[in-house]
C-alpha positions as a LaTeX table, in Angstrom:
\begin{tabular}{lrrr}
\hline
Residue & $x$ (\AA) & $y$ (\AA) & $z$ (\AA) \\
\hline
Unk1 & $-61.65$ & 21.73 & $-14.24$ \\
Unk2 & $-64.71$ & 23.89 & $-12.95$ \\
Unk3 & $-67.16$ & 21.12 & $-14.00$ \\
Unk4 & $-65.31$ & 18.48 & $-11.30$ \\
Unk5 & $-64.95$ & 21.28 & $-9.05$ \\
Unk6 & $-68.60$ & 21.43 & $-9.29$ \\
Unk7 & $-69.50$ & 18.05 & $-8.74$ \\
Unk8 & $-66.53$ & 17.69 & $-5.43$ \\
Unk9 & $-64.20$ & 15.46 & $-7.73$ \\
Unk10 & $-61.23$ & 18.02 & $-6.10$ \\
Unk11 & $-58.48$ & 15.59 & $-7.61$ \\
Unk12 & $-60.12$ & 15.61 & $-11.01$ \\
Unk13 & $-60.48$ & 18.96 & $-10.72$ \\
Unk14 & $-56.86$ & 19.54 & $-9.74$ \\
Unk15 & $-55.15$ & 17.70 & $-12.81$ \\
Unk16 & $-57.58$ & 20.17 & $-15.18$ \\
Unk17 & $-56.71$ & 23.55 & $-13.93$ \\
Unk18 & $-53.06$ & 22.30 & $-13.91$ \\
Unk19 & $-53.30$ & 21.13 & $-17.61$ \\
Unk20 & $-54.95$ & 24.71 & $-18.46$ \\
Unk21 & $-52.11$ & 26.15 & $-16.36$ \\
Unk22 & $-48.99$ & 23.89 & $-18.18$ \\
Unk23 & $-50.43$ & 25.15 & $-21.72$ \\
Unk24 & $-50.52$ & 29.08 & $-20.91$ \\
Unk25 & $-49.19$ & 29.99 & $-17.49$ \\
Unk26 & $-50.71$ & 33.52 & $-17.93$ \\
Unk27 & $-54.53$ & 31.55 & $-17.84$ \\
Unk28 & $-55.77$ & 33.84 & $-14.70$ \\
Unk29 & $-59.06$ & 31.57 & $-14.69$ \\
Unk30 & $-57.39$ & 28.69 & $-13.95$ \\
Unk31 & $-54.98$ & 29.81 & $-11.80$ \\
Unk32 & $-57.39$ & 31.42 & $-9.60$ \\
Unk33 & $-60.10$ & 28.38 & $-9.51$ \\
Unk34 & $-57.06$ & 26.24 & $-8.66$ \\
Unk35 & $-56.07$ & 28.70 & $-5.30$ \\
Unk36 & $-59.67$ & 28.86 & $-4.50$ \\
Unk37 & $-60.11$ & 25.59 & $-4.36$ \\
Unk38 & $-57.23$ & 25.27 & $-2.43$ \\
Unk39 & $-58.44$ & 27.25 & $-0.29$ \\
Unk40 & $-61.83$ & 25.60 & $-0.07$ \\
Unk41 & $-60.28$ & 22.72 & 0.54 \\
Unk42 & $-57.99$ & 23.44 & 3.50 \\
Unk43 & $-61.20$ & 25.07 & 5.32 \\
Unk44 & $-62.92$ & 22.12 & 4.48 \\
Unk45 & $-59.77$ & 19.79 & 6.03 \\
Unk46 & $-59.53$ & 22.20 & 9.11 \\
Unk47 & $-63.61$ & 21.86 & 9.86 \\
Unk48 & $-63.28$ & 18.40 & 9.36 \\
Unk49 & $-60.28$ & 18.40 & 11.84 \\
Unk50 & $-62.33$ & 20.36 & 14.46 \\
Unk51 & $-65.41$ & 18.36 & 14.27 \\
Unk52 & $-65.04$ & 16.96 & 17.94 \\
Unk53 & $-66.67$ & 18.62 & 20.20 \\
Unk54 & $-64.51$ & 20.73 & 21.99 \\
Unk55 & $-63.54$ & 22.06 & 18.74 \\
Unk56 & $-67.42$ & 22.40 & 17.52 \\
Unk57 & $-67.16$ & 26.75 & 17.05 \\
Unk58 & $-64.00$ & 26.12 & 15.31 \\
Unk59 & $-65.48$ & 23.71 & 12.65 \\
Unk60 & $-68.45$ & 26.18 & 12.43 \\
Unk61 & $-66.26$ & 29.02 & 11.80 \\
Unk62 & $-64.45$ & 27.25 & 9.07 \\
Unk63 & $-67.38$ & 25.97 & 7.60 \\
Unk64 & $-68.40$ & 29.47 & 7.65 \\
Unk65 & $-65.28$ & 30.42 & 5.43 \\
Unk66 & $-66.29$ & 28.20 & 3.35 \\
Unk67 & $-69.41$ & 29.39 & 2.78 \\
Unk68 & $-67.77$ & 32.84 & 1.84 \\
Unk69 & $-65.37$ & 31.42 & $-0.44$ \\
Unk70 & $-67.73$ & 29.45 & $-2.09$ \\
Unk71 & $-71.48$ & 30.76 & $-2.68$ \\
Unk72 & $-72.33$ & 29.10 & $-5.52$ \\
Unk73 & $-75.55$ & 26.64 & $-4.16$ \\
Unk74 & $-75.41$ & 24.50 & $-6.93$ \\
Unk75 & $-71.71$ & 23.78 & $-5.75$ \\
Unk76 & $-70.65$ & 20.53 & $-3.82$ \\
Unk77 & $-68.89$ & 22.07 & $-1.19$ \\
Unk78 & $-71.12$ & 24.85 & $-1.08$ \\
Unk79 & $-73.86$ & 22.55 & $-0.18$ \\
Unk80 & $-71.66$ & 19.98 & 2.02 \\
Unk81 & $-71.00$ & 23.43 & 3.97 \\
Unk82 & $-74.64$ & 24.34 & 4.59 \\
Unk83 & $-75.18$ & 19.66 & 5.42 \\
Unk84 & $-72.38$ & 20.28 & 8.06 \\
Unk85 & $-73.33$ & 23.71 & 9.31 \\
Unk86 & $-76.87$ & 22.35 & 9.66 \\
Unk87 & $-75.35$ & 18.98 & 11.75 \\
Unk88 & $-72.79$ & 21.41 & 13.84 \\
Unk89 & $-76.30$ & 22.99 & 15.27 \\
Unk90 & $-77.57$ & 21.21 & 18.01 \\
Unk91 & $-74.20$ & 20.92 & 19.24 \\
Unk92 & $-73.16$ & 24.97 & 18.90 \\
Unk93 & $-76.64$ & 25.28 & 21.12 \\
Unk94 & $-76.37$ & 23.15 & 23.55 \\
Unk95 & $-72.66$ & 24.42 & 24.23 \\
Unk96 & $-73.65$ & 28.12 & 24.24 \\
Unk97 & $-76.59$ & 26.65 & 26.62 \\
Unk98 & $-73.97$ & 25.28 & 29.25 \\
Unk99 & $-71.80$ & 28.78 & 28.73 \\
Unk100 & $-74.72$ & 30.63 & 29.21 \\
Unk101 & $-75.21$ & 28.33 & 32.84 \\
Unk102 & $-71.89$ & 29.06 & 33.61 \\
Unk103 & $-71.91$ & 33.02 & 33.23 \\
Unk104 & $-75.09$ & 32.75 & 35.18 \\
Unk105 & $-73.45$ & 30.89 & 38.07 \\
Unk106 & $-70.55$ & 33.15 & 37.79 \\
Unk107 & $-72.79$ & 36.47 & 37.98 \\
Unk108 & $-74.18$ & 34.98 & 40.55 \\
Unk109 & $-71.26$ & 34.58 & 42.61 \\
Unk110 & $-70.08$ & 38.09 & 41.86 \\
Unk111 & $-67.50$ & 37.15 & 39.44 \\
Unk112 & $-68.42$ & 39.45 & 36.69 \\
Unk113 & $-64.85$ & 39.07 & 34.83 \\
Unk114 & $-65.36$ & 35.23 & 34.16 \\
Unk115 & $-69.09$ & 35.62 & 33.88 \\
Unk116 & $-68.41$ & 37.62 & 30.86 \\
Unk117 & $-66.11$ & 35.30 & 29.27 \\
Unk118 & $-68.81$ & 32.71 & 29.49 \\
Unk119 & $-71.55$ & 34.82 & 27.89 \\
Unk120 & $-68.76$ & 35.55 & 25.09 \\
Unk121 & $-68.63$ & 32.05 & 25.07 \\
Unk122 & $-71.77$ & 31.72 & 24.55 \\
Unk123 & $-72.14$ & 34.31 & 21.94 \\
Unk124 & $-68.90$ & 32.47 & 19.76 \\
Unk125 & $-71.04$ & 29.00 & 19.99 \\
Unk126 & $-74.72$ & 30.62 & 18.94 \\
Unk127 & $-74.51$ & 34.35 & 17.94 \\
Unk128 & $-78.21$ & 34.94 & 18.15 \\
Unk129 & $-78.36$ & 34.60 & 21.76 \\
Unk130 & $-79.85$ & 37.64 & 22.22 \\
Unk131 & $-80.04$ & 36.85 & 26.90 \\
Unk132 & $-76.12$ & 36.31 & 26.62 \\
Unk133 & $-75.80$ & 39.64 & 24.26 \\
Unk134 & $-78.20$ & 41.20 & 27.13 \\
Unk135 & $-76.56$ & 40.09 & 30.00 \\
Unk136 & $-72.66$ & 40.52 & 28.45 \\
Unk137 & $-73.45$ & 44.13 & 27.50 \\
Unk138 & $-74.71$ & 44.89 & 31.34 \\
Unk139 & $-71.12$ & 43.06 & 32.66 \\
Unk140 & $-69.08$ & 45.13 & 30.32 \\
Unk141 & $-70.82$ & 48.41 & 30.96 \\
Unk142 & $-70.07$ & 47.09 & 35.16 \\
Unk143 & $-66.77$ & 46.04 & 34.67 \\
Unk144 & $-66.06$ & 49.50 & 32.76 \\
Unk145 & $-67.61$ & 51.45 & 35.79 \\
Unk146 & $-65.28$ & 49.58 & 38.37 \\
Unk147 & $-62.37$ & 50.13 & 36.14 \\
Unk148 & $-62.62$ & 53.53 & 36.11 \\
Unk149 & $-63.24$ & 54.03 & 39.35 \\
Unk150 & $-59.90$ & 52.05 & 40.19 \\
Unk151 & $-57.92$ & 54.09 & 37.23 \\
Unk152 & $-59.01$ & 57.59 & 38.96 \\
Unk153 & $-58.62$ & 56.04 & 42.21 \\
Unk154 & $-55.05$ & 55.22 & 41.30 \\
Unk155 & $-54.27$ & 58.74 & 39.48 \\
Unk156 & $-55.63$ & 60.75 & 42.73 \\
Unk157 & $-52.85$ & 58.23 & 44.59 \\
Unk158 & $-50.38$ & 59.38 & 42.16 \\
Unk159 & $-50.85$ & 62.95 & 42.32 \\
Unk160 & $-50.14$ & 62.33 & 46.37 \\
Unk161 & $-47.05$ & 60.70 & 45.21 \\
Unk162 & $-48.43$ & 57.53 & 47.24 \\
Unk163 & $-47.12$ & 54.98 & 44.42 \\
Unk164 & $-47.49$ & 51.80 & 46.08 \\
Unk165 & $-51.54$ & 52.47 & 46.39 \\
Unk166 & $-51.74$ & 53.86 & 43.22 \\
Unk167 & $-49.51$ & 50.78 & 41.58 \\
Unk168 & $-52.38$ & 48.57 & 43.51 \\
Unk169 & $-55.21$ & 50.63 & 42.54 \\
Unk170 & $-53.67$ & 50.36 & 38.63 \\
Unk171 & $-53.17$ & 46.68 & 38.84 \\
Unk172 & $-57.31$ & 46.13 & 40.06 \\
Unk173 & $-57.98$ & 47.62 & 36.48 \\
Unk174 & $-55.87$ & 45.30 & 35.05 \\
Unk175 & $-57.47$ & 42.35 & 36.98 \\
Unk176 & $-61.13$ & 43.57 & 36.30 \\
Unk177 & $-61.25$ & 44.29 & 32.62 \\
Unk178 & $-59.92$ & 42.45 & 28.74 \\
Unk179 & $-56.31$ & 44.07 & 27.17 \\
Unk180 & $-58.92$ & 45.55 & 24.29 \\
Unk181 & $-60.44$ & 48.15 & 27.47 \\
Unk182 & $-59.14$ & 51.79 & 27.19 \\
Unk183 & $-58.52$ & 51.74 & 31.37 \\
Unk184 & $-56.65$ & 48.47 & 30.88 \\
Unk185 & $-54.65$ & 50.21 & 28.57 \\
Unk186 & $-54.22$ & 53.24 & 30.69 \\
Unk187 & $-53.55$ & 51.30 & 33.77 \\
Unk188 & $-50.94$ & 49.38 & 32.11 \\
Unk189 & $-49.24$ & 52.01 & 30.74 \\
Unk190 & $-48.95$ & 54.45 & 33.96 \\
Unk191 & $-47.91$ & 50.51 & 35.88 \\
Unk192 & $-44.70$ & 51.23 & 33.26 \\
Unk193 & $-43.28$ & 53.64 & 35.69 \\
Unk194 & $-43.40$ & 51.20 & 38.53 \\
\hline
\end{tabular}
C-alpha cells in the first residue's frame, strides 16, 4: 500500500492497506497509513476546492496541512504540495499587495479598526510582510490606547452613577477593538449590567 501511496496511485493504495487491514485488523501500520492518507487526501480535495481566487489563503493553508501531514519529499503529494504552494504565490502576493493598499487607505482616513483588518489580511495572504506586521502592530498598540481610555472613561462614569455615559463610553471599546482585546472583554462584561 505505501509503495502506491508513494507514487499518488491513492486508489491503489486504498485497496492495499484495506487487504492488510481484512487479514489482521490489529495491523496499526496499515491502519494508520490508510487515515493519513485520508487525511492527505481531504486537504488535498479542500485546496483543490479553494483554488479560485477568493479562496487563494484557504488553498494555501490546506496545502500547508498537507505539507505537515506529509514530509516525506520523495512523496507525490508531498511534492504536488510544494508544485501548488509554489503556483498559489504570485497570487497570495499580489492579494496581500491590494490588502496592504487598502489598510493604507484606511489609515489614512482615520479608520484604524478596518485598517487593521486589512494589514491582518495581508499578513493571512503573505506572512513575511514584515510593513503590514509594522504597521498592524502600531494600530493595535493605538486601538489599545483608545480603548482604554474609553474603558476608564466609562468606569469614572460609573462610579458617578451616570450609567447612560458610562454604557456609551463601554460600547466605544466595543466598537474600537477585536472580541480577543482584554478592554473588549471588560467593556462587555460591565455593558451586562445595562
Amino acid at each position: 500500500g505505501m509503495a502506491f501511496y508513494r507514487m499518488g496511485e491513492a486508489d491503489k493504495a486504498k485497496v492495499e492497506f484495506r487487504k492488510a487491514l481484512n487479514l489482521d485488523r490489529g495491523n496499526f501500520k496499515a491502519s494508520s497509513s490508510l487515515a493519513r492518507m485520508e487525511s492527505v487526501l481531504g486537504s488535498m480535495k479542500r485546496a483543490e476546492q479553494f483554488g479560485v481566487r477568493e479562496r487563494v489563503i484557504e488553498a494555501s493553508q490546506e496545502w500547508q496541512i498537507l505539507l505537515k501531514i506529509e514530509t516525506d519529499p520523495r512523496n507525490y503529494f508531498h511534492r504536488l504540495a510544494l508544485r501548488r504552494q509554489e503556483e498559489l504565490q504570485p497570487q497570495l502576493k499580489k492579494l496581500a499587495e491590494e490588502h496592504f493598499a487598502k489598510g493604507l487607505s484606511y489609515q489614512g482616513e482615520k479608520n484604524l479598526k478596518e485598517a487593521g483588518m486589512e494589514f491582518t489580511l495581508a499578513l493571512r495572504a503573505q506572512p513575511d510582510y514584515t510593513e503590514a506586521r509594522k504597521r498592524l502592530k502600531k494600530i493595535k498598540a493605538e486601538l489599545n490606547r483608545k480603548a482604554k481610555y474609553f474603558y476608564e472613561q466609562g468606569v469614572i462614569y460609573e462610579e458617578w452613577g451616570d450609567k447612560k455615559q458610562a454604557g456609551k463610553s463601554f460600547k466605544q471599546v466595543l466598537d474600537l477593538v477585536p472580541p480577543d482585546n482584554d478592554y473588549y472583554r471588560k467593556a462587555k462584561e460591565k455593558l451586562k449590567r445595562y
